[in-house]
mmCIF file of C-alpha atoms and ligand atoms in Angstrom:
data_model
loop_
_atom_site.group_PDB
_atom_site.id
_atom_site.type_symbol
_atom_site.label_atom_id
_atom_site.label_comp_id
_atom_site.label_asym_id
_atom_site.label_seq_id
_atom_site.Cartn_x
_atom_site.Cartn_y
_atom_site.Cartn_z
ATOM 1 C CA MET A 1 117.776 38.985 103.190
ATOM 2 C CA GLU A 2 121.581 40.219 103.835
ATOM 3 C CA LEU A 3 123.414 42.226 100.967
ATOM 4 C CA ASP A 4 126.310 40.029 99.165
ATOM 5 C CA LYS A 5 128.786 42.788 99.445
ATOM 6 C CA LYS A 6 131.039 40.779 96.717
ATOM 7 C CA ALA A 7 128.955 40.508 94.177
ATOM 8 C CA ILE A 8 128.320 44.322 94.666
ATOM 9 C CA ALA A 9 131.358 45.169 94.752
ATOM 10 C CA ALA A 10 132.028 43.180 91.527
ATOM 11 C CA ASP A 11 129.042 45.245 89.744
ATOM 12 C CA LEU A 12 131.024 48.619 90.351
ATOM 13 C CA VAL A 13 132.609 50.307 87.229
ATOM 14 C CA ALA A 14 134.527 52.578 89.231
ATOM 15 C CA ASP A 15 138.212 52.169 90.350
ATOM 16 C CA PRO A 16 137.529 49.938 93.925
ATOM 17 C CA ASP A 17 139.923 52.275 95.708
ATOM 18 C CA LEU A 18 138.322 55.182 94.576
ATOM 19 C CA ILE A 19 135.596 56.609 98.173
ATOM 20 C CA HIS A 20 132.343 57.843 96.627
ATOM 21 C CA PHE A 21 130.739 59.487 99.554
ATOM 22 C CA ASP A 22 128.409 61.329 97.060
ATOM 23 C CA ASN A 23 125.572 59.259 96.566
ATOM 24 C CA ALA A 24 123.136 61.850 97.471
ATOM 25 C CA GLY A 25 124.749 64.195 94.895
ATOM 26 C CA ALA A 26 124.461 61.041 92.048
ATOM 27 C CA SER A 27 125.718 57.987 92.977
ATOM 28 C CA LEU A 28 127.929 55.326 91.103
ATOM 29 C CA MET A 29 125.827 53.302 88.435
ATOM 30 C CA PRO A 30 126.437 49.649 88.558
ATOM 31 C CA ARG A 31 127.456 47.656 85.399
ATOM 32 C CA PRO A 32 123.955 46.577 84.111
ATOM 33 C CA VAL A 33 122.461 50.266 84.262
ATOM 34 C CA LEU A 34 125.438 51.342 82.558
ATOM 35 C CA ASP A 35 125.281 48.117 80.202
ATOM 36 C CA THR A 36 121.456 48.578 79.300
ATOM 37 C CA GLN A 37 122.143 52.655 78.357
ATOM 38 C CA LEU A 38 124.969 51.551 76.035
ATOM 39 C CA ALA A 39 123.158 48.857 74.342
ATOM 40 C CA HIS A 40 120.345 50.715 73.396
ATOM 41 C CA LEU A 41 122.677 53.966 72.446
ATOM 42 C CA LEU A 42 124.286 51.158 70.037
ATOM 43 C CA LEU A 43 120.994 50.446 68.744
ATOM 44 C CA GLU A 44 119.978 53.758 67.804
ATOM 45 C CA ALA A 45 123.015 54.197 66.176
ATOM 46 C CA GLU A 46 122.323 50.907 64.105
ATOM 47 C CA LEU A 47 118.964 51.195 63.450
ATOM 48 C CA GLY A 48 117.691 54.912 63.915
ATOM 49 C CA GLY A 49 116.161 56.130 67.386
ATOM 50 C CA TYR A 50 112.919 55.264 66.238
ATOM 51 C CA GLN A 51 112.777 51.971 65.280
ATOM 52 C CA ALA A 52 115.764 50.997 68.104
ATOM 53 C CA GLU A 53 112.520 52.496 70.257
ATOM 54 C CA ALA A 54 110.287 49.990 68.356
ATOM 55 C CA GLU A 55 112.510 47.299 68.854
ATOM 56 C CA ARG A 56 112.784 47.466 72.725
ATOM 57 C CA MET A 57 109.045 48.424 73.329
ATOM 58 C CA SER A 58 108.712 45.671 75.766
ATOM 59 C CA ALA A 59 111.449 46.694 77.921
ATOM 60 C CA ILE A 60 110.391 50.136 77.981
ATOM 61 C CA GLU A 61 106.906 49.324 79.218
ATOM 62 C CA ALA A 62 108.554 47.193 81.559
ATOM 63 C CA VAL A 63 109.887 50.253 83.119
ATOM 64 C CA TYR A 64 106.386 51.719 84.403
ATOM 65 C CA ASP A 65 106.176 48.356 86.270
ATOM 66 C CA SER A 66 109.432 47.890 87.836
ATOM 67 C CA ILE A 67 108.510 52.021 89.381
ATOM 68 C CA GLY A 68 105.537 50.553 90.108
ATOM 69 C CA SER A 69 106.777 47.662 92.151
ATOM 70 C CA LEU A 70 109.424 50.021 94.016
ATOM 71 C CA ILE A 71 107.048 52.222 95.186
ATOM 72 C CA ASN A 72 103.690 50.017 95.476
ATOM 73 C CA CYS A 73 102.063 51.710 92.660
ATOM 74 C CA HIS A 74 100.062 50.346 89.594
ATOM 75 C CA ARG A 75 102.254 51.311 86.231
ATOM 76 C CA ASP A 76 99.207 53.995 84.899
ATOM 77 C CA GLU A 77 99.973 56.110 88.002
ATOM 78 C CA VAL A 78 103.760 56.523 86.970
ATOM 79 C CA ALA A 79 105.544 59.076 84.601
ATOM 80 C CA VAL A 80 108.993 59.013 83.859
ATOM 81 C CA VAL A 81 110.264 62.261 83.354
ATOM 82 C CA GLU A 82 113.578 64.178 83.064
ATOM 83 C CA ASN A 83 114.525 64.749 86.878
ATOM 84 C CA ALA A 84 112.768 64.774 90.117
ATOM 85 C CA THR A 85 112.624 69.334 89.698
ATOM 86 C CA VAL A 86 110.020 68.241 86.563
ATOM 87 C CA GLY A 87 108.124 65.330 87.957
ATOM 88 C CA TRP A 88 107.284 67.616 91.191
ATOM 89 C CA MET A 89 106.740 70.853 89.047
ATOM 90 C CA MET A 90 104.091 68.681 87.112
ATOM 91 C CA ALA A 91 102.254 67.921 90.054
ATOM 92 C CA PHE A 92 102.344 71.536 92.037
ATOM 93 C CA TYR A 93 102.051 74.039 89.074
ATOM 94 C CA ALA A 94 98.697 71.189 88.240
ATOM 95 C CA GLN A 95 97.313 71.988 91.716
ATOM 96 C CA PRO A 96 94.011 74.401 91.071
ATOM 97 C CA PHE A 97 95.199 77.493 93.169
ATOM 98 C CA GLU A 98 93.058 80.190 94.168
ATOM 99 C CA PRO A 99 94.113 83.083 96.169
ATOM 100 C CA GLY A 100 93.989 82.783 99.623
ATOM 101 C CA ASP A 101 94.803 78.824 99.287
ATOM 102 C CA ARG A 102 97.464 78.034 101.862
ATOM 103 C CA ILE A 103 100.395 75.479 101.282
ATOM 104 C CA LEU A 104 101.811 73.920 104.180
ATOM 105 C CA THR A 105 105.498 72.837 103.956
ATOM 106 C CA ALA A 106 108.278 71.659 105.873
ATOM 107 C CA GLU A 107 111.404 73.376 107.134
ATOM 108 C CA ALA A 108 113.608 71.916 105.520
ATOM 109 C CA GLU A 109 111.974 72.133 102.147
ATOM 110 C CA TYR A 110 114.344 72.164 99.164
ATOM 111 C CA ALA A 111 115.144 75.365 97.488
ATOM 112 C CA SER A 112 113.490 74.368 94.269
ATOM 113 C CA ASN A 113 110.373 74.160 95.720
ATOM 114 C CA TYR A 114 110.321 76.505 97.554
ATOM 115 C CA LEU A 115 111.331 79.013 94.937
ATOM 116 C CA ALA A 116 107.837 77.598 92.789
ATOM 117 C CA TYR A 117 105.718 78.815 96.216
ATOM 118 C CA LEU A 118 107.337 81.948 96.453
ATOM 119 C CA GLN A 119 106.070 82.796 92.541
ATOM 120 C CA LEU A 120 102.581 81.137 93.011
ATOM 121 C CA VAL A 121 102.808 83.739 96.169
ATOM 122 C CA LYS A 122 103.341 86.464 93.596
ATOM 123 C CA GLN A 123 101.454 85.516 90.880
ATOM 124 C CA ARG A 124 98.464 83.864 92.395
ATOM 125 C CA GLY A 125 98.037 85.050 96.162
ATOM 126 C CA VAL A 126 98.890 81.510 97.338
ATOM 127 C CA LEU A 127 100.134 81.542 101.374
ATOM 128 C CA VAL A 128 102.909 79.335 101.967
ATOM 129 C CA GLU A 129 103.717 78.469 105.732
ATOM 130 C CA THR A 130 106.808 76.062 107.306
ATOM 131 C CA ILE A 131 104.884 73.690 110.197
ATOM 132 C CA PRO A 132 107.409 74.234 112.644
ATOM 133 C CA SER A 133 109.685 71.380 113.886
ATOM 134 C CA THR A 134 110.369 68.914 116.982
ATOM 135 C CA ALA A 135 113.045 69.343 118.827
ATOM 136 C CA ASP A 136 114.596 66.148 117.092
ATOM 137 C CA GLY A 137 114.412 68.652 113.680
ATOM 138 C CA GLU A 138 111.681 66.765 112.017
ATOM 139 C CA VAL A 139 108.238 68.170 111.023
ATOM 140 C CA ASP A 140 106.183 68.328 114.327
ATOM 141 C CA VAL A 141 102.894 66.325 113.361
ATOM 142 C CA GLU A 142 101.061 67.684 116.320
ATOM 143 C CA ALA A 143 101.476 71.289 115.090
ATOM 144 C CA LEU A 144 100.683 70.253 111.498
ATOM 145 C CA ARG A 145 97.020 69.329 113.319
ATOM 146 C CA GLY A 146 96.813 72.730 114.565
ATOM 147 C CA MET A 147 97.189 74.338 111.147
ATOM 148 C CA ILE A 148 94.794 72.662 109.270
ATOM 149 C CA ASP A 149 91.899 74.513 107.979
ATOM 150 C CA ALA A 150 89.514 74.908 105.033
ATOM 151 C CA ARG A 151 91.849 76.986 103.477
ATOM 152 C CA VAL A 152 94.886 74.402 103.126
ATOM 153 C CA ARG A 153 95.076 73.474 99.508
ATOM 154 C CA LEU A 154 98.242 71.271 99.809
ATOM 155 C CA ILE A 155 100.610 69.929 101.783
ATOM 156 C CA ALA A 156 104.281 69.468 100.435
ATOM 157 C CA ILE A 157 106.624 67.839 102.210
ATOM 158 C CA THR A 158 110.844 66.678 101.206
ATOM 159 C CA HIS A 159 111.342 63.043 102.848
ATOM 160 C CA VAL A 160 115.316 63.333 103.054
ATOM 161 C CA PRO A 161 116.261 67.374 102.897
ATOM 162 C CA THR A 162 119.572 67.772 100.949
ATOM 163 C CA ASN A 163 121.297 68.951 103.958
ATOM 164 C CA GLY A 164 121.337 66.087 106.560
ATOM 165 C CA GLY A 165 120.591 62.513 107.935
ATOM 166 C CA LEU A 166 116.601 64.034 108.337
ATOM 167 C CA VAL A 167 113.925 61.550 107.588
ATOM 168 C CA ASN A 168 110.638 63.615 107.753
ATOM 169 C CA PRO A 169 107.674 61.217 109.143
ATOM 170 C CA VAL A 170 106.010 61.120 105.802
ATOM 171 C CA GLU A 171 104.073 58.275 107.322
ATOM 172 C CA GLU A 172 101.736 60.548 109.660
ATOM 173 C CA ILE A 173 102.083 63.438 108.222
ATOM 174 C CA GLY A 174 100.027 61.426 105.217
ATOM 175 C CA ALA A 175 97.167 60.343 108.055
ATOM 176 C CA VAL A 176 96.825 64.067 108.995
ATOM 177 C CA ALA A 177 96.371 64.486 104.483
ATOM 178 C CA ARG A 178 94.319 62.159 104.001
ATOM 179 C CA GLU A 179 92.120 62.440 107.134
ATOM 180 C CA HIS A 180 91.533 65.880 105.759
ATOM 181 C CA GLY A 181 91.131 65.439 102.140
ATOM 182 C CA ILE A 182 94.166 67.835 101.036
ATOM 183 C CA PHE A 183 96.084 67.015 98.190
ATOM 184 C CA TYR A 184 99.576 65.645 99.606
ATOM 185 C CA LEU A 185 103.075 66.108 97.344
ATOM 186 C CA VAL A 186 106.093 64.256 98.498
ATOM 187 C CA ASP A 187 109.494 64.754 97.398
ATOM 188 C CA ALA A 188 111.509 61.584 97.687
ATOM 189 C CA CYS A 189 114.308 62.952 95.128
ATOM 190 C CA GLN A 190 116.864 61.833 98.101
ATOM 191 C CA SER A 191 114.426 58.866 99.955
ATOM 192 C CA ALA A 192 114.156 57.206 96.714
ATOM 193 C CA GLY A 193 116.625 53.864 96.519
ATOM 194 C CA GLN A 194 118.023 54.202 100.228
ATOM 195 C CA ILE A 195 114.534 53.722 101.713
ATOM 196 C CA ASP A 196 111.905 51.578 101.020
ATOM 197 C CA LEU A 197 108.939 53.388 99.660
ATOM 198 C CA ASP A 198 105.568 52.411 99.615
ATOM 199 C CA VAL A 199 102.775 55.186 98.763
ATOM 200 C CA ASP A 200 99.892 53.582 100.209
ATOM 201 C CA LYS A 201 101.642 53.621 103.713
ATOM 202 C CA ILE A 202 102.596 57.372 102.920
ATOM 203 C CA GLN A 203 98.769 58.137 101.824
ATOM 204 C CA CYS A 204 100.303 60.749 99.332
ATOM 205 C CA ASP A 205 98.728 61.731 95.950
ATOM 206 C CA ALA A 206 101.772 62.495 94.240
ATOM 207 C CA LEU A 207 105.453 61.387 94.735
ATOM 208 C CA SER A 208 108.729 62.892 93.211
ATOM 209 C CA ALA A 209 112.246 61.174 92.584
ATOM 210 C CA THR A 210 115.196 61.090 90.610
ATOM 211 C CA GLY A 211 117.579 58.502 88.978
ATOM 212 C CA ARG A 212 121.028 59.481 89.647
ATOM 213 C CA LYS A 213 121.096 59.928 93.357
ATOM 214 C CA TYR A 214 119.964 56.688 95.553
ATOM 215 C CA LEU A 215 118.486 55.066 93.156
ATOM 216 C CA ARG A 216 122.105 54.380 91.316
ATOM 217 C CA GLY A 217 120.777 55.418 87.729
ATOM 218 C CA PRO A 218 121.406 57.859 85.058
ATOM 219 C CA ARG A 219 121.727 61.846 85.307
ATOM 220 C CA GLY A 220 118.339 63.413 83.532
ATOM 221 C CA SER A 221 116.336 60.693 84.509
ATOM 222 C CA GLY A 222 113.356 60.718 87.011
ATOM 223 C CA PHE A 223 110.609 59.378 87.821
ATOM 224 C CA LEU A 224 106.361 61.203 89.486
ATOM 225 C CA TYR A 225 103.749 59.297 90.747
ATOM 226 C CA VAL A 226 100.098 60.397 91.105
ATOM 227 C CA ARG A 227 97.619 58.223 92.368
ATOM 228 C CA ARG A 228 94.848 56.840 90.050
ATOM 229 C CA SER A 229 91.876 58.580 92.011
ATOM 230 C CA ALA A 230 93.918 62.507 91.954
ATOM 231 C CA LEU A 231 94.768 62.141 87.964
ATOM 232 C CA ALA A 232 91.061 63.190 86.713
ATOM 233 C CA GLY A 233 91.392 66.762 88.912
ATOM 234 C CA LEU A 234 95.081 67.362 87.779
ATOM 235 C CA HIS A 235 95.386 69.490 84.063
ATOM 236 C CA PRO A 236 99.142 69.281 83.425
ATOM 237 C CA PRO A 237 100.682 73.011 83.371
ATOM 238 C CA VAL A 238 101.868 72.163 79.813
ATOM 239 C CA VAL A 239 100.307 69.670 77.286
ATOM 240 C CA ASP A 240 102.007 68.435 73.828
ATOM 241 C CA LEU A 241 100.367 65.900 71.570
ATOM 242 C CA PHE A 242 101.739 62.661 73.594
ATOM 243 C CA SER A 243 99.963 64.080 77.055
ATOM 244 C CA ALA A 244 96.937 65.365 74.932
ATOM 245 C CA THR A 245 95.482 64.235 71.688
ATOM 246 C CA TRP A 246 94.115 67.559 69.434
ATOM 247 C CA THR A 247 90.260 66.013 68.752
ATOM 248 C CA GLY A 248 89.123 68.990 67.072
ATOM 249 C CA PRO A 249 89.768 72.855 66.341
ATOM 250 C CA ASP A 250 88.572 73.971 69.303
ATOM 251 C CA SER A 251 89.460 70.507 71.680
ATOM 252 C CA TYR A 252 92.158 68.142 73.092
ATOM 253 C CA GLU A 253 91.612 65.337 75.706
ATOM 254 C CA LEU A 254 94.044 64.313 77.963
ATOM 255 C CA ARG A 255 95.381 60.777 78.332
ATOM 256 C CA ALA A 256 94.018 59.593 81.320
ATOM 257 C CA ASP A 257 96.926 58.023 83.005
ATOM 258 C CA ALA A 258 99.915 59.046 84.550
ATOM 259 C CA ARG A 259 101.587 59.931 81.505
ATOM 260 C CA ARG A 260 99.516 62.869 80.617
ATOM 261 C CA PHE A 261 102.998 64.549 82.825
ATOM 262 C CA GLU A 262 105.145 63.104 80.355
ATOM 263 C CA ASN A 263 105.695 64.660 76.814
ATOM 264 C CA TRP A 264 106.777 63.531 73.410
ATOM 265 C CA GLU A 265 110.425 63.084 73.054
ATOM 266 C CA ASN A 266 112.847 61.235 75.187
ATOM 267 C CA ASN A 267 116.056 59.784 76.294
ATOM 268 C CA TYR A 268 115.364 56.096 75.675
ATOM 269 C CA ALA A 269 118.637 55.098 76.682
ATOM 270 C CA ALA A 270 118.540 56.888 80.060
ATOM 271 C CA LYS A 271 114.695 55.231 80.309
ATOM 272 C CA LEU A 272 116.005 51.914 80.458
ATOM 273 C CA GLY A 273 118.905 52.895 82.200
ATOM 274 C CA LEU A 274 116.341 54.150 84.864
ATOM 275 C CA GLY A 275 114.305 50.844 84.686
ATOM 276 C CA ALA A 276 117.848 48.722 84.880
ATOM 277 C CA ALA A 277 118.283 50.667 88.144
ATOM 278 C CA VAL A 278 114.786 50.113 89.811
ATOM 279 C CA ASP A 279 115.420 46.205 89.041
ATOM 280 C CA TYR A 280 118.737 46.384 90.484
ATOM 281 C CA ALA A 281 117.886 47.921 93.680
ATOM 282 C CA LEU A 282 114.849 45.438 93.820
ATOM 283 C CA ALA A 283 116.580 42.444 93.044
ATOM 284 C CA LEU A 284 118.620 43.489 96.187
ATOM 285 C CA GLY A 285 116.011 44.231 98.560
ATOM 286 C CA MET A 286 114.668 47.609 99.991
ATOM 287 C CA PRO A 287 115.221 46.674 103.195
ATOM 288 C CA ALA A 288 118.017 45.189 103.286
ATOM 289 C CA ILE A 289 119.728 48.139 101.567
ATOM 290 C CA GLU A 290 118.193 50.437 104.033
ATOM 291 C CA ALA A 291 119.358 48.448 106.522
ATOM 292 C CA GLU A 292 122.605 48.938 105.182
ATOM 293 C CA VAL A 293 122.829 52.555 104.377
ATOM 294 C CA THR A 294 121.750 53.262 107.765
ATOM 295 C CA ARG A 295 124.259 51.310 109.463
ATOM 296 C CA LEU A 296 127.016 52.904 107.593
ATOM 297 C CA ALA A 297 125.809 56.069 107.825
ATOM 298 C CA ALA A 298 125.637 55.711 111.629
ATOM 299 C CA LYS A 299 129.058 53.969 111.851
ATOM 300 C CA LEU A 300 130.577 57.423 110.042
ATOM 301 C CA ARG A 301 128.493 59.659 112.380
ATOM 302 C CA GLU A 302 129.715 58.226 115.328
ATOM 303 C CA ARG A 303 133.614 58.327 113.785
ATOM 304 C CA LEU A 304 133.338 61.887 112.760
ATOM 305 C CA ALA A 305 132.601 62.344 116.834
ATOM 306 C CA GLU A 306 136.822 61.405 117.176
ATOM 307 C CA ILE A 307 137.958 64.245 115.829
ATOM 308 C CA ASP A 308 137.233 67.467 117.653
ATOM 309 C CA SER A 309 137.408 69.954 115.038
ATOM 310 C CA VAL A 310 134.602 68.110 113.316
ATOM 311 C CA THR A 311 130.945 68.988 114.408
ATOM 312 C CA VAL A 312 128.413 66.739 112.363
ATOM 313 C CA HIS A 313 124.821 68.859 111.986
ATOM 314 C CA ASP A 314 122.607 66.067 111.036
ATOM 315 C CA ILE A 315 119.044 66.110 113.137
ATOM 316 C CA GLY A 316 115.621 63.632 113.111
ATOM 317 C CA ARG A 317 115.061 60.869 115.207
ATOM 318 C CA ARG A 318 115.570 58.715 112.520
ATOM 319 C CA ARG A 319 118.286 59.544 110.143
ATOM 320 C CA CYS A 320 119.092 58.128 106.632
ATOM 321 C CA GLY A 321 122.563 58.010 104.816
ATOM 322 C CA ILE A 322 123.606 61.566 104.043
ATOM 323 C CA VAL A 323 125.846 62.840 106.955
ATOM 324 C CA THR A 324 126.673 66.678 107.398
ATOM 325 C CA PHE A 325 129.689 68.390 109.170
ATOM 326 C CA ALA A 326 131.345 71.716 109.118
ATOM 327 C CA VAL A 327 135.158 71.729 110.622
ATOM 328 C CA ASP A 328 136.010 74.416 112.735
ATOM 329 C CA GLY A 329 138.114 77.241 110.947
ATOM 330 C CA ILE A 330 138.241 75.402 107.346
ATOM 331 C CA ASP A 331 135.168 75.847 105.043
ATOM 332 C CA ALA A 332 133.452 73.510 103.489
ATOM 333 C CA GLY A 333 134.629 73.652 99.975
ATOM 334 C CA THR A 334 137.907 73.683 100.673
ATOM 335 C CA VAL A 335 137.781 70.352 102.933
ATOM 336 C CA SER A 336 135.751 68.834 100.256
ATOM 337 C CA ASP A 337 138.506 69.298 97.711
ATOM 338 C CA ARG A 338 141.601 68.244 99.659
ATOM 339 C CA LEU A 339 139.387 65.097 100.211
ATOM 340 C CA ARG A 340 138.899 65.365 96.314
ATOM 341 C CA GLN A 341 142.732 65.164 96.538
ATOM 342 C CA HIS A 342 142.999 62.300 98.304
ATOM 343 C CA ARG A 343 140.564 60.146 96.164
ATOM 344 C CA ILE A 344 137.600 60.794 98.405
ATOM 345 C CA HIS A 345 134.552 62.585 96.892
ATOM 346 C CA THR A 346 131.455 64.477 99.378
ATOM 347 C CA SER A 347 129.817 67.212 97.994
ATOM 348 C CA VAL A 348 129.001 70.406 99.576
ATOM 349 C CA SER A 349 125.841 71.847 100.991
ATOM 350 C CA GLY A 350 125.207 75.725 101.074
ATOM 351 C CA PRO A 351 122.429 76.995 103.289
ATOM 352 C CA SER A 352 120.654 78.601 100.279
ATOM 353 C CA SER A 353 119.655 74.894 99.029
ATOM 354 C CA THR A 354 117.538 75.041 102.728
ATOM 355 C CA LEU A 355 117.463 78.584 103.598
ATOM 356 C CA ILE A 356 114.294 78.540 106.425
ATOM 357 C CA ASP A 357 116.416 75.162 108.012
ATOM 358 C CA ALA A 358 120.193 76.868 107.703
ATOM 359 C CA THR A 359 118.804 80.286 108.991
ATOM 360 C CA ARG A 360 116.653 78.646 111.996
ATOM 361 C CA ARG A 361 120.159 76.338 112.907
ATOM 362 C CA GLY A 362 122.477 78.850 111.835
ATOM 363 C CA LEU A 363 124.157 76.728 109.711
ATOM 364 C CA PRO A 364 127.618 77.452 107.743
ATOM 365 C CA SER A 365 128.318 75.670 104.358
ATOM 366 C CA LEU A 366 128.266 71.545 105.197
ATOM 367 C CA VAL A 367 130.699 68.774 103.887
ATOM 368 C CA ARG A 368 127.849 66.277 102.633
ATOM 369 C CA SER A 369 128.938 62.895 102.867
ATOM 370 C CA SER A 370 126.034 60.385 101.772
ATOM 371 C CA VAL A 371 126.652 56.796 101.929
ATOM 372 C CA HIS A 372 125.287 53.489 99.912
ATOM 373 C CA TYR A 373 125.444 50.107 100.662
ATOM 374 C CA PHE A 374 128.046 49.537 98.121
ATOM 375 C CA ASN A 375 130.090 51.836 100.678
ATOM 376 C CA ARG A 376 132.730 49.309 102.935
ATOM 377 C CA ASP A 377 133.624 50.009 106.211
ATOM 378 C CA ASP A 378 137.462 50.222 105.563
ATOM 379 C CA GLU A 379 136.622 53.129 103.557
ATOM 380 C CA ILE A 380 134.723 54.897 106.454
ATOM 381 C CA ASP A 381 138.114 54.113 108.053
ATOM 382 C CA ARG A 382 139.950 55.814 105.514
ATOM 383 C CA PHE A 383 137.472 58.779 105.273
ATOM 384 C CA VAL A 384 138.157 59.819 108.820
ATOM 385 C CA GLU A 385 141.797 58.941 108.783
ATOM 386 C CA THR A 386 141.880 61.287 106.276
ATOM 387 C CA LEU A 387 139.766 63.975 107.359
ATOM 388 C CA GLY A 388 141.999 64.042 110.498
ATOM 389 C CA SER A 389 145.340 64.825 108.734
ATOM 390 C CA ILE A 390 143.462 67.229 106.497
ATOM 391 C CA VAL A 391 142.310 69.311 109.768
ATOM 392 C CA GLY A 392 145.373 68.449 111.469
ATOM 393 C CA ASN A 393 143.387 66.467 114.452
ATOM 394 C CA GLY A 394 143.773 62.747 113.572
HETATM 395 C C1 LIG B 401 115.007 67.396 98.460
HETATM 396 C C2 LIG B 401 115.311 67.616 96.782
HETATM 397 N N1 LIG B 401 114.658 67.425 95.563
HETATM 398 C C3 LIG B 401 114.673 67.241 94.640
HETATM 399 C C4 LIG B 401 115.942 68.060 94.261
HETATM 400 C C5 LIG B 401 116.136 68.056 92.531
HETATM 401 O O1 LIG B 401 116.225 66.639 92.163
HETATM 402 P P1 LIG B 401 116.456 66.693 90.302
HETATM 403 O O2 LIG B 401 118.082 67.979 90.344
HETATM 404 O O3 LIG B 401 116.350 65.451 90.006
HETATM 405 O O4 LIG B 401 115.560 67.701 89.854
HETATM 406 C C6 LIG B 401 117.123 67.592 94.790
HETATM 407 C C7 LIG B 401 118.275 67.784 94.332
HETATM 408 O O5 LIG B 401 119.447 67.645 94.959
HETATM 409 C C8 LIG B 401 116.596 67.515 96.458
HETATM 410 O O6 LIG B 401 117.710 67.575 97.080
#
C-alpha cells in the first residue's frame, strides 16, 4: 500500500514550512492524536477524571488491542506506562538475578539501560558484557553464540540505538536466546513506529517502546510487552493496589496479566492519545511507513555526502530513519542551533548516550537528523542547501 502523502500532510498540525527532522527525539502528533487527547481533557474538566474514565472505558481498553495489533501480541501481554524507560526498567528489575549472572548486551546500548546494568553489578554482583559488533557495526550474532553459557541470565538489546542509522538484527539474536532458553529483552524505543515489529518473529520475552518518537504519540506515554509464558516468573520491582490485590494481613496476589507492571494513577488523555497514534500508524500500514522512512533517510545520507565538510557516521547493514553527522570545525550543538534559526529541527547526540559505541568509534557529538514518512523530498533539498550555507560549502 502506497502512502497518501497529501492526506498525511493534511493531518499535520504543524506549520508546513517547518522542517521537523527530530522524529527520533519527539515527532509531530497528527491531528487525530491531538484531538483524542483534547477531547478527553475536556471531558475530565466537564465530568471529573473518574467519571470521564468510566465514560471512555471501552476506548481505554481498546488501546491494549491496538498495541497488540502493532506488535502481534495479545492484549493481556501489554502494560501501558509513562515512557520506554519505565517499561524497560520494569522488565529488567523483575529479573531474579543472582551474583555471577551474566547480562549480554550490545555495544551501542542506550545509556539508561547500561546504567541499570552497572547498578546491579554494584548491588547484586552480576556481570555485564558487550557482544562484539560486526564490521558493519551491528551485533555479531556468531560472537553472541560463542559467549553463551549457563550463567547468561539475560540478553538485552537496543533495536535502534539513539545515535545513528543502525538496526540491530533482533530476530537472529532472538533465535539464539530462544534456543538456549535465555530471557530476551528488546528496547524498541526508537524502532516502534518506524519499523514493523512482530514479537513472535523477534522471539523476545519483553519489549519496551515510547509514544512520542516514531509512533507520533504524546509525551509521557509508552508501553511494555511481556510474553504470557514469561509473566508468571516476573515479580514487578514495585507493587501497588493496581498491580496487586491485598488478600490478607500478610498476603497479596499479583495481577495475572502484564498490567502487573502498571500502577493505579494514569494520564488517561495520554493513554488514549497513544492508542490513537498506534491506530494512525496501523491505518497507514507499518510496511509502507518503514519503506518511506528508509527511502527518505537513504536520500538524505546521499545528499549529505555532497558537502565536503560533513561526515555521516551511520553504521549497519540495514539503516533506519536516523541520520547522524558531524561537521568539520563546527560543533554539533552550534550546527543544530543554526539550523533551528532556519526553522529546521534536529537534535544532538552526545557520546555519553551510547558511551561504549561512541568511545570505540571515537565519535564526537553528532547532529541527529531523523526523518519520518510525513517528511518530503523537497525538505531534504532545503535541509542540504541550508546546511551547505551554514557550513560554507553549499
Ligand atoms: C534506545 C533508547 N531507549 C530508551 C530511551 C528512553 O525512552 P523514554 O525517554 O521514552 O523513556 C531512549 C530515548 O531516547 C532511547 O533512545
